[in-house]
């Protein structure tokens, strides 16, 4: 059983379970699935700076912080206790492209440690992958009013056309970055 | 010590403390799924944007389909919350932010290999340096809050 769970789960299992989060949160307390709001609540709780955007009672939304706290613990369980012992299978074309861009670690796990490690924090890699990338995720999701969970999953589930606009924009931005910008940036930092 | 008293009192009527921990159970479950389906993998996001793998499209597509059917069932059968309250989902208002912000988030998604949910799961899964990415995302959210009114919406 544990062997079975330790293997990577297929997309239809994962998709079904992630989709079921939508009714679970609604039935548990009429909560709309959305994760990027947690970043706003953290700002409102820690550094509101009298900005109107952060002047609200974040405690009323604190379920969201409990939820993301759980995601960290779930990440720990999934990444250690239920860790897949085998190396990640990466599509050959992606592997070849990333090799050409200077990525070397394809075997250690879910992330290439030649990018995602503390040793890179104060390097150009750290600036690009942690600081700039993270900033764009936080700024962009709030500007868009949601992320993959709030717009792509919750919004599309509720047949909201603004969420379709947002989802298409997410994907367009991702394609543009991956194909037009990131190759140049990676040649510079790797 | 004494100054903490009123804070606790104003908090209590809003929602009893015990009510929120169940959401962390959902979060734990969700985090496990994220890791086990490799949704938090930077490589999987690279594959997705390079159209080299169906995996992420399958995950998101199935999630939307299941979410859609669930919501229709909730609406059709007027299902209530466990507390007996009616379930309602606020509609999304269109703003140009969904385009501009959406594109910016897309850039960040392709760089970090993570949307906000996976950021939390990556940290738990042992990639502790992603805490820096998360802090930067919080900073990005804060800057948006600071300059919101100057941006086109």
Short mmCIF file of C-alpha atoms in Angstrom, two decimals:
data_model
loop_
_atom_site.label_atom_id
_atom_site.label_comp_id
_atom_site.label_asym_id
_atom_site.label_seq_id
_atom_site.Cartn_x
_atom_site.Cartn_y
_atom_site.Cartn_z
CA UNK A 1 0.00 0.00 0.00
CA UNK A 2 2.75 2.44 1.01
CA UNK A 3 4.66 1.46 -2.12
CA UNK A 4 1.62 2.29 -4.16
CA UNK A 5 1.12 5.67 -2.47
CA UNK A 6 4.83 6.48 -2.78
CA UNK A 7 4.68 6.32 -6.57
CA UNK A 8 3.74 9.50 -8.43
CA UNK A 9 -0.04 9.82 -8.58
CA UNK A 10 -1.60 9.99 -12.05
CA UNK A 11 -3.19 13.23 -13.25
CA UNK A 12 -6.77 12.00 -13.03
CA UNK A 13 -6.35 11.02 -9.37
CA UNK A 14 -4.67 14.32 -8.47
CA UNK A 15 -7.11 16.39 -10.53
CA UNK A 16 -10.11 14.70 -8.93
CA UNK A 17 -8.76 15.21 -5.40
CA UNK A 18 -7.83 18.85 -6.07
CA UNK A 19 -11.26 19.44 -7.64
CA UNK A 20 -12.93 17.96 -4.55
CA UNK A 21 -11.27 20.68 -2.46
CA UNK A 22 -13.84 23.09 -3.93
CA UNK A 23 -16.96 21.42 -2.42
CA UNK A 24 -15.05 20.38 0.73
CA UNK A 25 -14.23 23.99 1.65
CA UNK A 26 -17.73 25.15 0.74
CA UNK A 27 -19.40 22.47 2.84
CA UNK A 28 -17.00 22.94 5.77
CA UNK A 29 -17.79 26.63 6.08
CA UNK A 30 -18.82 28.29 2.80
CA UNK A 31 -15.19 29.10 1.99
CA UNK A 32 -14.22 29.83 -1.61
CA UNK A 33 -11.08 27.96 -2.64
CA UNK A 34 -8.23 30.40 -3.20
CA UNK A 35 -4.67 30.43 -1.98
CA UNK A 36 -3.11 33.72 -3.04
CA UNK A 37 -5.44 35.58 -0.63
CA UNK A 38 -3.31 34.13 2.17
CA UNK A 39 -0.47 36.42 1.02
CA UNK A 40 -2.78 39.42 1.39
CA UNK A 41 -3.87 38.29 4.87
CA UNK A 42 -0.21 37.93 5.90
CA UNK A 43 0.37 41.54 4.75
CA UNK A 44 -2.75 42.71 6.59
CA UNK A 45 -1.66 40.89 9.75
CA UNK A 46 2.03 41.84 9.72
CA UNK A 47 2.62 45.03 7.70
CA UNK A 48 -0.71 46.76 6.96
CA UNK A 49 1.05 50.19 6.98
CA UNK A 50 -2.37 51.89 7.08
CA UNK A 51 -2.90 51.03 3.42
CA UNK A 52 -6.61 50.77 2.58
CA UNK A 53 -5.99 47.48 0.73
CA UNK A 54 -4.80 45.87 3.96
CA UNK A 55 -7.22 47.58 6.34
CA UNK A 56 -9.71 44.82 7.02
CA UNK A 57 -10.21 42.25 9.73
CA UNK A 58 -7.90 39.51 8.48
CA UNK A 59 -8.87 37.37 11.49
CA UNK A 60 -12.23 36.74 9.84
CA UNK A 61 -10.30 35.17 6.96
CA UNK A 62 -7.83 33.30 9.13
CA UNK A 63 -9.15 29.91 7.95
CA UNK A 64 -7.07 30.61 4.84
CA UNK A 65 -3.88 30.83 6.92
CA UNK A 66 -4.75 27.57 8.68
CA UNK A 67 -5.26 26.06 5.25
CA UNK A 68 -1.85 27.12 3.86
CA UNK A 69 -0.21 26.06 7.14
CA UNK A 70 -1.70 22.64 6.44
CA UNK A 71 -0.30 22.73 2.90
CA UNK A 72 3.22 23.15 4.35
CA UNK A 73 2.69 20.12 6.61
CA UNK A 74 1.17 18.16 3.73
CA UNK A 75 4.20 19.07 1.62
CA UNK A 76 6.43 17.70 4.38
CA UNK A 77 4.47 14.44 4.61
CA UNK A 78 4.36 13.99 0.85
CA UNK A 79 8.01 14.93 0.40
CA UNK A 80 9.47 12.82 3.22
CA UNK A 81 7.23 10.05 4.59
CA UNK A 82 5.62 9.29 1.22
CA UNK A 83 8.64 10.30 -0.85
CA UNK A 84 8.97 8.69 -4.23
CA UNK A 85 12.34 6.90 -4.13
CA UNK A 86 12.73 6.88 -7.92
CA UNK A 87 14.02 9.85 -9.93
CA UNK A 88 11.48 12.11 -11.60
CA UNK A 89 10.60 11.17 -15.17
CA UNK A 90 11.09 14.28 -17.29
CA UNK A 91 9.86 14.62 -20.88
CA UNK A 92 12.92 14.15 -23.14
CA UNK A 93 12.38 17.40 -25.06
CA UNK A 94 12.12 19.45 -21.86
CA UNK A 95 15.17 17.68 -20.46
CA UNK A 96 17.21 18.51 -23.55
CA UNK A 97 16.09 22.16 -23.58
CA UNK A 98 16.87 22.61 -19.90
CA UNK A 99 20.25 20.92 -20.29
CA UNK A 100 21.07 23.38 -23.05
CA UNK A 101 20.12 26.21 -20.69
CA UNK A 102 22.56 24.98 -18.07
CA UNK A 103 20.42 22.93 -15.67
CA UNK A 104 22.44 19.95 -14.42
CA UNK A 105 20.44 18.33 -11.60
CA UNK A 106 17.61 16.19 -12.99
CA UNK A 107 17.88 13.29 -10.57
CA UNK A 108 17.64 14.56 -6.99
CA UNK A 109 13.92 15.22 -6.82
CA UNK A 110 11.07 17.55 -7.75
CA UNK A 111 13.26 20.63 -8.10
CA UNK A 112 16.74 21.12 -9.59
CA UNK A 113 18.97 21.76 -6.58
CA UNK A 114 21.50 23.59 -8.72
CA UNK A 115 18.90 26.37 -8.80
CA UNK A 116 16.78 25.90 -5.67
CA UNK A 117 19.34 25.85 -2.87
CA UNK A 118 20.46 28.33 -0.21
CA UNK A 119 23.91 28.63 -1.75
CA UNK A 120 22.35 30.53 -4.66
CA UNK A 121 20.55 33.07 -2.51
CA UNK A 122 22.92 35.99 -3.08
CA UNK A 123 23.72 35.16 -6.70
CA UNK A 124 22.11 36.11 -10.00
CA UNK A 125 20.23 32.78 -9.87
CA UNK A 126 18.76 33.70 -6.51
CA UNK A 127 17.80 37.14 -7.76
CA UNK A 128 15.96 35.67 -10.76
CA UNK A 129 14.39 32.49 -9.36
CA UNK A 130 13.58 33.59 -5.80
CA UNK A 131 13.37 37.37 -5.66
CA UNK A 132 12.07 38.43 -9.09
CA UNK A 133 10.03 35.24 -9.66
CA UNK A 134 8.43 35.40 -6.23
CA UNK A 135 7.67 39.10 -6.55
CA UNK A 136 5.91 38.53 -9.88
CA UNK A 137 3.84 35.71 -8.37
CA UNK A 138 2.72 37.84 -5.42
CA UNK A 139 2.18 41.07 -7.36
CA UNK A 140 0.56 39.40 -10.37
CA UNK A 141 -1.88 37.18 -8.46
CA UNK A 142 -3.13 40.07 -6.35
CA UNK A 143 -3.42 42.37 -9.37
CA UNK A 144 -5.36 39.60 -11.15
CA UNK A 145 -7.47 38.99 -8.03
CA UNK A 146 -6.54 35.33 -7.72
CA UNK A 147 -4.23 32.54 -8.81
CA UNK A 148 -4.54 29.08 -10.27
CA UNK A 149 -6.78 27.99 -7.39
CA UNK A 150 -9.02 31.05 -7.12
CA UNK A 151 -9.43 31.76 -10.83
CA UNK A 152 -8.50 28.65 -12.83
CA UNK A 153 -10.13 26.10 -10.52
CA UNK A 154 -12.70 27.91 -8.34
CA UNK A 155 -13.62 30.60 -10.88
CA UNK A 156 -13.88 28.28 -13.90
CA UNK A 157 -15.82 25.75 -11.78
CA UNK A 158 -18.30 28.54 -11.09
CA UNK A 159 -18.42 29.46 -14.81
CA UNK A 160 -17.03 32.95 -14.27
CA UNK A 161 -15.82 34.47 -17.53
CA UNK A 162 -13.43 36.95 -15.80
CA UNK A 163 -11.67 33.86 -14.42
CA UNK A 164 -11.34 32.50 -17.95
CA UNK A 165 -9.71 35.79 -18.98
CA UNK A 166 -7.36 35.49 -15.99
CA UNK A 167 -6.53 31.84 -16.73
CA UNK A 168 -5.75 32.59 -20.38
CA UNK A 169 -3.54 35.48 -19.23
CA UNK A 170 -1.70 33.22 -16.74
CA UNK A 171 -0.98 30.73 -19.50
CA UNK A 172 -0.04 33.43 -22.05
CA UNK A 173 2.38 34.96 -19.54
CA UNK A 174 3.88 31.56 -18.79
CA UNK A 175 4.36 30.67 -22.45
CA UNK A 176 5.90 34.08 -23.19
CA UNK A 177 8.30 33.83 -20.25
CA UNK A 178 9.30 30.21 -20.99
CA UNK A 179 9.94 30.69 -24.69
CA UNK A 180 10.81 34.36 -25.21
CA UNK A 181 12.41 35.67 -22.02
CA UNK A 182 13.58 32.90 -19.69
CA UNK A 183 16.11 31.37 -22.15
CA UNK A 184 18.00 34.68 -22.23
CA UNK A 185 17.75 35.20 -18.49
CA UNK A 186 18.94 31.64 -17.81
CA UNK A 187 21.92 31.98 -20.14
CA UNK A 188 22.86 35.00 -18.07
CA UNK A 189 22.42 33.49 -14.60
CA UNK A 190 23.29 29.80 -14.97
CA UNK B 1 -0.50 40.59 29.64
CA UNK B 2 -3.57 42.62 30.57
CA UNK B 3 -3.61 44.31 27.19
CA UNK B 4 -4.10 40.95 25.51
CA UNK B 5 -7.42 40.37 27.21
CA UNK B 6 -9.64 42.57 25.02
CA UNK B 7 -8.07 41.15 21.87
CA UNK B 8 -9.10 37.66 22.81
CA UNK B 9 -12.57 38.85 23.64
CA UNK B 10 -13.12 40.62 20.34
CA UNK B 11 -11.87 37.57 18.50
CA UNK B 12 -14.09 35.04 20.21
CA UNK B 13 -17.54 36.10 18.92
CA UNK B 14 -16.36 36.13 15.30
CA UNK B 15 -15.62 32.43 15.18
CA UNK B 16 -14.62 30.03 17.89
CA UNK B 17 -10.94 29.12 17.77
CA UNK B 18 -11.67 25.43 17.33
CA UNK B 19 -13.48 26.06 14.05
CA UNK B 20 -10.44 26.78 11.91
CA UNK B 21 -8.20 23.81 12.52
CA UNK B 22 -10.29 21.63 10.24
CA UNK B 23 -9.13 23.76 7.33
CA UNK B 24 -5.56 22.83 8.13
CA UNK B 25 -6.58 19.17 7.75
CA UNK B 26 -7.88 19.98 4.27
CA UNK B 27 -4.62 21.83 3.66
CA UNK B 28 -2.53 18.83 4.77
CA UNK B 29 -4.43 16.55 2.43
CA UNK B 30 -4.13 19.07 -0.37
CA UNK B 31 -0.38 19.48 0.23
CA UNK B 32 0.13 15.71 0.03
CA UNK B 33 -1.74 15.58 -3.29
CA UNK B 34 0.38 18.47 -4.59
CA UNK B 35 3.62 16.67 -3.83
CA UNK B 36 2.51 13.19 -4.85
CA UNK B 37 1.15 14.39 -8.20
CA UNK B 38 4.39 16.34 -8.69
CA UNK B 39 2.35 19.49 -9.28
CA UNK B 40 4.91 21.39 -7.18
CA UNK B 41 7.75 20.32 -9.45
CA UNK B 42 9.55 23.06 -11.34
CA UNK B 43 10.17 20.46 -14.07
CA UNK B 44 6.43 19.74 -14.48
CA UNK B 45 5.72 23.45 -14.97
CA UNK B 46 8.52 23.68 -17.52
CA UNK B 47 7.00 20.69 -19.36
CA UNK B 48 3.59 22.33 -19.26
CA UNK B 49 4.76 25.60 -20.82
CA UNK B 50 6.83 23.69 -23.37
CA UNK B 51 3.80 21.52 -24.29
CA UNK B 52 5.97 18.45 -23.71
CA UNK B 53 3.65 16.71 -21.23
CA UNK B 54 -0.07 16.35 -20.74
CA UNK B 55 0.25 15.86 -16.97
CA UNK B 56 -0.47 19.41 -15.70
CA UNK B 57 -3.23 19.96 -18.28
CA UNK B 58 -4.81 16.72 -17.11
CA UNK B 59 -4.56 17.73 -13.43
CA UNK B 60 -6.00 21.23 -13.90
CA UNK B 61 -8.62 20.06 -16.43
CA UNK B 62 -9.86 17.27 -14.17
CA UNK B 63 -9.88 19.59 -11.15
CA UNK B 64 -12.01 22.14 -13.01
CA UNK B 65 -14.39 19.42 -14.23
CA UNK B 66 -14.80 17.91 -10.76
CA UNK B 67 -15.17 21.38 -9.20
CA UNK B 68 -17.77 22.34 -11.80
CA UNK B 69 -19.87 19.20 -11.27
CA UNK B 70 -19.61 19.60 -7.48
CA UNK B 71 -20.76 23.22 -7.61
CA UNK B 72 -23.67 22.33 -9.88
CA UNK B 73 -24.73 19.60 -7.45
CA UNK B 74 -24.44 21.99 -4.49
CA UNK B 75 -26.61 24.55 -6.29
CA UNK B 76 -29.15 22.05 -7.64
CA UNK B 77 -29.71 20.27 -4.35
CA UNK B 78 -29.29 23.44 -2.29
CA UNK B 79 -26.70 21.72 -0.12
CA UNK B 80 -25.87 23.54 3.12
CA UNK B 81 -22.65 23.85 5.09
CA UNK B 82 -22.08 21.52 8.05
CA UNK B 83 -23.21 24.43 10.27
CA UNK B 84 -26.46 24.54 8.28
CA UNK B 85 -25.69 27.82 6.52
CA UNK B 86 -26.49 28.32 2.84
CA UNK B 87 -23.58 28.04 0.40
CA UNK B 88 -23.00 31.00 -1.89
CA UNK B 89 -20.07 31.86 -4.11
CA UNK B 90 -19.44 35.50 -4.95
CA UNK B 91 -19.19 36.14 -8.70
CA UNK B 92 -15.86 37.43 -10.05
CA UNK B 93 -15.90 41.03 -11.28
CA UNK B 94 -13.98 41.72 -14.46
CA UNK B 95 -11.09 44.16 -14.32
CA UNK B 96 -8.15 44.75 -16.63
CA UNK B 97 -6.05 43.52 -13.72
CA UNK B 98 -7.00 40.00 -14.71
CA UNK B 99 -5.09 40.57 -17.95
CA UNK B 100 -2.11 42.65 -16.74
CA UNK B 101 -1.80 40.91 -13.40
CA UNK B 102 -2.49 37.55 -15.03
CA UNK B 103 0.39 38.03 -17.47
CA UNK B 104 2.75 39.10 -14.66
CA UNK B 105 1.76 36.09 -12.58
CA UNK B 106 2.30 33.89 -15.64
CA UNK B 107 5.87 35.25 -15.93
CA UNK B 108 6.47 34.44 -12.26
CA UNK B 109 4.86 31.01 -12.55
CA UNK B 110 7.22 30.05 -15.39
CA UNK B 111 10.29 31.30 -13.46
CA UNK B 112 9.54 29.86 -10.02
CA UNK B 113 7.66 26.78 -11.23
CA UNK B 114 5.07 27.52 -8.59
CA UNK B 115 1.80 29.27 -8.04
CA UNK B 116 1.09 30.35 -4.45
CA UNK B 117 -0.18 26.93 -3.26
CA UNK B 118 2.87 24.97 -4.42
CA UNK B 119 5.17 27.60 -2.84
CA UNK B 120 3.89 26.49 0.57
CA UNK B 121 4.13 22.79 -0.33
CA UNK B 122 7.68 23.16 -1.73
CA UNK B 123 8.85 24.64 1.56
CA UNK B 124 7.30 21.72 3.44
CA UNK B 125 8.76 19.19 1.01
CA UNK B 126 12.26 20.31 1.98
CA UNK B 127 13.08 23.11 -0.44
CA UNK B 128 13.44 25.58 2.40
CA UNK B 129 15.01 28.26 0.21
CA UNK B 130 11.56 28.71 -1.39
CA UNK B 131 10.72 30.57 1.84
CA UNK B 132 12.66 33.44 0.23
CA UNK B 133 10.44 33.17 -2.85
CA UNK B 134 7.39 33.23 -0.57
CA UNK B 135 8.68 36.32 1.25
CA UNK B 136 9.23 37.99 -2.10
CA UNK B 137 5.68 37.03 -3.14
CA UNK B 138 4.38 38.60 0.08
CA UNK B 139 6.43 41.70 -0.76
CA UNK B 140 4.91 41.70 -4.25
CA UNK B 141 1.42 41.50 -2.77
CA UNK B 142 2.28 44.37 -0.42
CA UNK B 143 3.61 46.56 -3.24
CA UNK B 144 0.42 45.89 -5.19
CA UNK B 145 -1.58 47.04 -2.16
CA UNK B 146 0.55 50.18 -1.93
CA UNK B 147 0.28 51.26 -5.58
CA UNK B 148 -3.11 49.69 -6.41
CA UNK B 149 -4.83 52.99 -7.13
CA UNK B 150 -2.20 54.08 -9.62
CA UNK B 151 -2.59 50.91 -11.72
CA UNK B 152 -5.08 50.47 -14.58
CA UNK B 153 -8.02 48.28 -13.56
#
